[in-house]
Coordinates of N, CA and C in Angstrom, one line a residue:
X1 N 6.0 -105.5 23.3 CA 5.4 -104.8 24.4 C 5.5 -103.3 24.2
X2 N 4.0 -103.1 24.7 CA 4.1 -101.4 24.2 C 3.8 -101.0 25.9
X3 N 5.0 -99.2 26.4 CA 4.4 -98.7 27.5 C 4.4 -97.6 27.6
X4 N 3.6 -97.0 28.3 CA 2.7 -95.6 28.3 C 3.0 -95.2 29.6
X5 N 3.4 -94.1 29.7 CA 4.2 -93.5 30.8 C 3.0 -91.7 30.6
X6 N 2.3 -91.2 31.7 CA 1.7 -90.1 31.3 C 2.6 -89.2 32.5
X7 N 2.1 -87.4 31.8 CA 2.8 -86.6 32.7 C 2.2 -85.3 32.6
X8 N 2.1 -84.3 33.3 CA 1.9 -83.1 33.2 C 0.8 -82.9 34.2
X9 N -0.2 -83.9 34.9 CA -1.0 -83.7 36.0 C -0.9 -82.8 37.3
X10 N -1.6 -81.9 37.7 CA -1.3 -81.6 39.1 C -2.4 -80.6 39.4
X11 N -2.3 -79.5 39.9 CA -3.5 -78.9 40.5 C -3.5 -77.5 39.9
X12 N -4.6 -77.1 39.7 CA -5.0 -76.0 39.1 C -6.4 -75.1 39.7
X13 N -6.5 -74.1 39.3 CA -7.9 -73.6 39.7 C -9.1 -73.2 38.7
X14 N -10.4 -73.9 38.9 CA -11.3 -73.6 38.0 C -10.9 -72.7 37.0
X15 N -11.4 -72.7 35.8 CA -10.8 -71.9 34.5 C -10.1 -72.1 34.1
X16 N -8.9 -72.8 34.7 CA -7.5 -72.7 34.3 C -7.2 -73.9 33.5
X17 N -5.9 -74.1 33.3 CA -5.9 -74.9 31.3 C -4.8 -75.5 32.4
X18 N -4.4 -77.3 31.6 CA -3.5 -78.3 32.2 C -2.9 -79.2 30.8
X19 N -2.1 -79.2 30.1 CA -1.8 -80.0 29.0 C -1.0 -81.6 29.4
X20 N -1.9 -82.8 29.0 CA -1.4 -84.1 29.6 C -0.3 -84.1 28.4
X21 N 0.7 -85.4 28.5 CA 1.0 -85.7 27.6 C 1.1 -87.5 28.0
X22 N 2.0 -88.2 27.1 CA 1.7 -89.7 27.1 C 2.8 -90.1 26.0
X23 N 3.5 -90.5 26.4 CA 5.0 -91.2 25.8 C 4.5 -92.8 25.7
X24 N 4.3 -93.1 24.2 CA 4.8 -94.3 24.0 C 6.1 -95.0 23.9
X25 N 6.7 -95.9 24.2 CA 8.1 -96.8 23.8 C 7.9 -98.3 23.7
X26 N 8.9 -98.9 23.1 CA 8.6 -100.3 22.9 C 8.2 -100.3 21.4
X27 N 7.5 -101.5 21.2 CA 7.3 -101.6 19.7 C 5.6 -101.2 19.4
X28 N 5.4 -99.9 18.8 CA 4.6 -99.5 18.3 C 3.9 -100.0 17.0
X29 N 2.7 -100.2 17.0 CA 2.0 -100.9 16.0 C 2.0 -100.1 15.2
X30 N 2.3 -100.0 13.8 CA 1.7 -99.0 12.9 C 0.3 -98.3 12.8
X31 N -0.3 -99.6 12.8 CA -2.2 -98.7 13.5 C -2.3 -98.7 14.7
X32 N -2.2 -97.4 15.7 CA -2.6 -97.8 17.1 C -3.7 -96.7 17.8
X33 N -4.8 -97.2 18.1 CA -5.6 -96.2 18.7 C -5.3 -95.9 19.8
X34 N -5.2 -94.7 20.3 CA -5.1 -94.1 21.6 C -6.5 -93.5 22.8
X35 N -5.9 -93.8 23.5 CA -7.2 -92.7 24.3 C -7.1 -91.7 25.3
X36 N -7.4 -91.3 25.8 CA -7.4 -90.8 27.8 C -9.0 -91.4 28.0
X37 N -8.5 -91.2 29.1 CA -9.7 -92.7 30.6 C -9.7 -91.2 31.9
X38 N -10.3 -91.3 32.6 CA -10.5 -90.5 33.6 C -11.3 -91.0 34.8
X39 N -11.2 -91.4 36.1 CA -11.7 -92.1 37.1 C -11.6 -91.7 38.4
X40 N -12.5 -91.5 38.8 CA -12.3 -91.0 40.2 C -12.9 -92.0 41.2
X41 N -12.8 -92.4 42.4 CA -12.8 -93.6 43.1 C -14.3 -93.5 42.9
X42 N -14.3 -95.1 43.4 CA -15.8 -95.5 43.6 C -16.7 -95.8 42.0
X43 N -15.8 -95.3 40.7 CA -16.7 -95.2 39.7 C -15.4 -95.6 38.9
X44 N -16.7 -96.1 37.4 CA -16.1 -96.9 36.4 C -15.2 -95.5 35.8
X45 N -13.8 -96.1 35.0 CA -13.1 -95.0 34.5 C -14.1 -94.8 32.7
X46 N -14.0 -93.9 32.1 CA -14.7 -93.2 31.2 C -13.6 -92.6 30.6
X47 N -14.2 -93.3 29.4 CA -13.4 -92.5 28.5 C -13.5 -90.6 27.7
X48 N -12.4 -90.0 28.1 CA -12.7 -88.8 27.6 C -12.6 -88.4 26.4
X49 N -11.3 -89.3 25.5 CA -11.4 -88.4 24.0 C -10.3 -89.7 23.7
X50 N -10.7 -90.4 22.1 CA -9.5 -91.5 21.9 C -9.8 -90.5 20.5
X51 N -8.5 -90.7 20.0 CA -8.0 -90.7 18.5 C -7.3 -91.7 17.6
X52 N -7.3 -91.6 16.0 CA -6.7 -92.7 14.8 C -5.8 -92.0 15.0
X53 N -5.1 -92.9 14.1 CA -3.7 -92.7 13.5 C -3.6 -91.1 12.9
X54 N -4.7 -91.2 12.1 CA -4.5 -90.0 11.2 C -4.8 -88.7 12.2
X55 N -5.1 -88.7 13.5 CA -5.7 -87.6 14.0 C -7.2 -87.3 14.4
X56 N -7.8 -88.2 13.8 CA -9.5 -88.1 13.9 C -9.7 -88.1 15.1
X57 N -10.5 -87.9 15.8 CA -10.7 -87.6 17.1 C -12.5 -87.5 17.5
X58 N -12.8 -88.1 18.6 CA -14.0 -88.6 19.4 C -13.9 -87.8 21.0
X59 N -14.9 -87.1 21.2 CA -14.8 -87.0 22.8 C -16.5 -87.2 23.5
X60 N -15.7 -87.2 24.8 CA -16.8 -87.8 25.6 C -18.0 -86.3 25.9
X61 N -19.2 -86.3 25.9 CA -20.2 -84.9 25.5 C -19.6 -84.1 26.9
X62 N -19.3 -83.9 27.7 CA -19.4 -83.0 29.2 C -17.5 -82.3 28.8
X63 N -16.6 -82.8 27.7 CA -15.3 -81.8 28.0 C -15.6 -81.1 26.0
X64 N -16.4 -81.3 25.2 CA -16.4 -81.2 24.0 C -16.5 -79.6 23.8
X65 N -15.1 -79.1 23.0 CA -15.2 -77.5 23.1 C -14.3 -77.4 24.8
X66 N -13.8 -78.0 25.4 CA -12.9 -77.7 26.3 C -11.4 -78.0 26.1
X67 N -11.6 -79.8 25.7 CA -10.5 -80.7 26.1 C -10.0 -80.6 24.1
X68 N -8.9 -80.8 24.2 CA -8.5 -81.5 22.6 C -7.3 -82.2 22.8
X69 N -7.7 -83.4 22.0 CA -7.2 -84.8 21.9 C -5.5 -84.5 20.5
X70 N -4.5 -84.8 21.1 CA -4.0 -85.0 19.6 C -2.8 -85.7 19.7
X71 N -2.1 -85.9 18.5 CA -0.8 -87.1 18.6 C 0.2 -86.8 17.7
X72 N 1.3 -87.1 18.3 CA 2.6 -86.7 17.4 C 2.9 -87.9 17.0
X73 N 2.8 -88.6 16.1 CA 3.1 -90.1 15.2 C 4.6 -90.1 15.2
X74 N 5.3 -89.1 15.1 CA 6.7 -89.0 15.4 C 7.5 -89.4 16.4
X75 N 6.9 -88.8 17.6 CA 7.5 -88.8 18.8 C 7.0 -89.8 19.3
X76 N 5.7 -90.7 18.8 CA 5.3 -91.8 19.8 C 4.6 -90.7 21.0
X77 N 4.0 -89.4 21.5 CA 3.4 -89.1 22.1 C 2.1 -88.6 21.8
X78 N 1.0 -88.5 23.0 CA -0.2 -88.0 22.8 C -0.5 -87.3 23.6
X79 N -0.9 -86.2 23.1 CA -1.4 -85.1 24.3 C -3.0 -85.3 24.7
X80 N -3.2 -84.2 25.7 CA -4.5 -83.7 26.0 C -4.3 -82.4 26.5
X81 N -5.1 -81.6 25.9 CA -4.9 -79.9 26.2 C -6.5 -79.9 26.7
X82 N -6.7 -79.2 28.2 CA -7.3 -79.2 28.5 C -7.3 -77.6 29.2
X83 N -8.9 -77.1 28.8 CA -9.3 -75.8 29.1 C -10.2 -75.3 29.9
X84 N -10.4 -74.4 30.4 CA -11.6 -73.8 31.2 C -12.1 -75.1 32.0
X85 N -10.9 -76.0 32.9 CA -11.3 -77.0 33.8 C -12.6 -76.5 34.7
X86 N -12.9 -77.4 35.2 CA -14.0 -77.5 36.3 C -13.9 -78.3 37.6
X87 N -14.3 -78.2 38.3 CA -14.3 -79.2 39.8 C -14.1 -80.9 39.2
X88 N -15.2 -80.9 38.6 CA -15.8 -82.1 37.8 C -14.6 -82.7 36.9
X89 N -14.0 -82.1 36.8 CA -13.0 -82.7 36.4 C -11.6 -83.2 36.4
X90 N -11.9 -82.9 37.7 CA -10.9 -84.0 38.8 C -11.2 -85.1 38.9
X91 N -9.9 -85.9 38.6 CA -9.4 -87.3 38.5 C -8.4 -87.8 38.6
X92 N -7.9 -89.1 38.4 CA -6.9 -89.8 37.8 C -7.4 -90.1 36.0
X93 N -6.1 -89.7 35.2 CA -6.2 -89.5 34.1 C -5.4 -90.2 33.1
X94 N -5.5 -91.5 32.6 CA -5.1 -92.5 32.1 C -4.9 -92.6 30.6
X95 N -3.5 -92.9 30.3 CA -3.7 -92.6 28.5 C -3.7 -94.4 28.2
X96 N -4.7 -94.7 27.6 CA -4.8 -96.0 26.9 C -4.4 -96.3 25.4
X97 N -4.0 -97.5 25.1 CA -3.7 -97.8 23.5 C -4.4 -99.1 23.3
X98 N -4.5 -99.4 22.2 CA -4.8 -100.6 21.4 C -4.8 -100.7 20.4
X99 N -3.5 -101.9 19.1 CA -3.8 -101.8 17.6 C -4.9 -102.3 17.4
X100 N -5.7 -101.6 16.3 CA -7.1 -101.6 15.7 C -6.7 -101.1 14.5
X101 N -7.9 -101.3 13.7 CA -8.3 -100.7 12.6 C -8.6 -99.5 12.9
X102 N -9.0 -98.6 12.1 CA -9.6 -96.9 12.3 C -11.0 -97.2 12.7
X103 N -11.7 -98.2 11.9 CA -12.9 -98.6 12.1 C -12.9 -98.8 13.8
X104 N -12.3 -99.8 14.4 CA -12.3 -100.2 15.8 C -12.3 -99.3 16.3
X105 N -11.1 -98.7 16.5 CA -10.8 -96.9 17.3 C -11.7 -96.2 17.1
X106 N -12.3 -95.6 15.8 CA -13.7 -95.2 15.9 C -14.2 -95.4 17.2
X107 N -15.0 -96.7 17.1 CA -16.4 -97.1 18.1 C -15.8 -97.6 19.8
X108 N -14.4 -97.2 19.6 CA -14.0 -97.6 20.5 C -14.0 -96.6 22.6
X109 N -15.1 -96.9 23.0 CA -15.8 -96.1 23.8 C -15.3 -97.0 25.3
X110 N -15.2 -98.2 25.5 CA -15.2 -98.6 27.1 C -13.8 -98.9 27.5
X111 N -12.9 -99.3 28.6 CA -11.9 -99.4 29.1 C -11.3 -101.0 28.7
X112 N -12.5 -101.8 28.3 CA -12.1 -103.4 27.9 C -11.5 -103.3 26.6
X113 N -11.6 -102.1 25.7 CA -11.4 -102.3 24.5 C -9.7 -101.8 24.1
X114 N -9.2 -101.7 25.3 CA -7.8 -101.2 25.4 C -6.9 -102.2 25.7
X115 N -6.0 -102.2 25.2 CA -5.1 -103.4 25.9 C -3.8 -102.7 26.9
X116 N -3.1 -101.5 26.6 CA -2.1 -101.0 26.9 C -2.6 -99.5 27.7
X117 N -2.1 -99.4 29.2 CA -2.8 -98.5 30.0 C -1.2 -98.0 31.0
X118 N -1.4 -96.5 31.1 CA -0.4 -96.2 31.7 C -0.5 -96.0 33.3
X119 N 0.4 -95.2 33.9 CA 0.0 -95.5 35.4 C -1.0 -94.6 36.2
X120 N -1.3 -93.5 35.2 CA -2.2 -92.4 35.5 C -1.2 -91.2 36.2
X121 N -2.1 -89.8 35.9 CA -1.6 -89.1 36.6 C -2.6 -88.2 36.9
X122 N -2.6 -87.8 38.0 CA -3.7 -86.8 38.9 C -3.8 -85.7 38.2
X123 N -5.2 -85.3 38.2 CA -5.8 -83.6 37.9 C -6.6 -83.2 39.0
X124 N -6.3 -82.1 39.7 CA -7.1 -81.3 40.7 C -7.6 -80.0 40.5
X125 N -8.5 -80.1 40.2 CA -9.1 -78.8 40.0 C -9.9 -78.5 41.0
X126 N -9.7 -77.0 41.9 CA -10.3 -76.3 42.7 C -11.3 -75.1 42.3
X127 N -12.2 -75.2 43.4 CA -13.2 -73.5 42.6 C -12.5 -72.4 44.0

């Protein structure tokens, strides 16, 4: 069993920069894709940015040149460094996993394709 515990959420004002992080523990797959999910009620969660093992990294078109995805293979954590926030990007902010191939993790874009999801943590961005 793998679990995902996220942290660093809370409120900020337009422009301003918020760094998630995301602690894995338990037994870690040697290949494991990661992601962040982002959802605000009433709407499907969406994925923002998943990365491989090696660091490769995918983001969703509306944070690209804002947000950067990365992972410490060491520590079992994953960040999200997020910049020049916006209104719009307030949510609940979810770090997801699933072992895959690099190939999977690649293409891997919807919320079905995750198996391991943490409890989220809020982002509030004000103008």
């Amino acid at each position: 069993q793998v679990q995902l515990v996220e942290s660093g959420g809370g409120s900020v004002q337009a422009g301003g920069s918020l760094r998630l992080s995301c602690a894995a523990s338990g037994y870690i797959p040697r290949l494991f894709c990661m992601a962040w999910f982002r959802q605000t009620p009433g709407k499907e969660r969406e994925r923002v940015a998943n990365i491989l093992n090696d660091g490769s990294a995918r983001y969703t078109d509306s944070v690209k040149g804002r947000f950067t995805i990365s992972r410490d293979n060491a520590k079992n954590t994953l960040y999200l460094e997020m910049n020049s926030l916006k209104p719009e990007d307030t949510a609940m902010y979810y770090c997801a996993a699933v072992p895959s191939t690099p190939e999977y993790c690649y293409n891997a874009y919807s919320q079905g394709q995750y198996r391991y999801w943490g409890q989220g943590t809020q982002v509030t961005v004000s103008s």
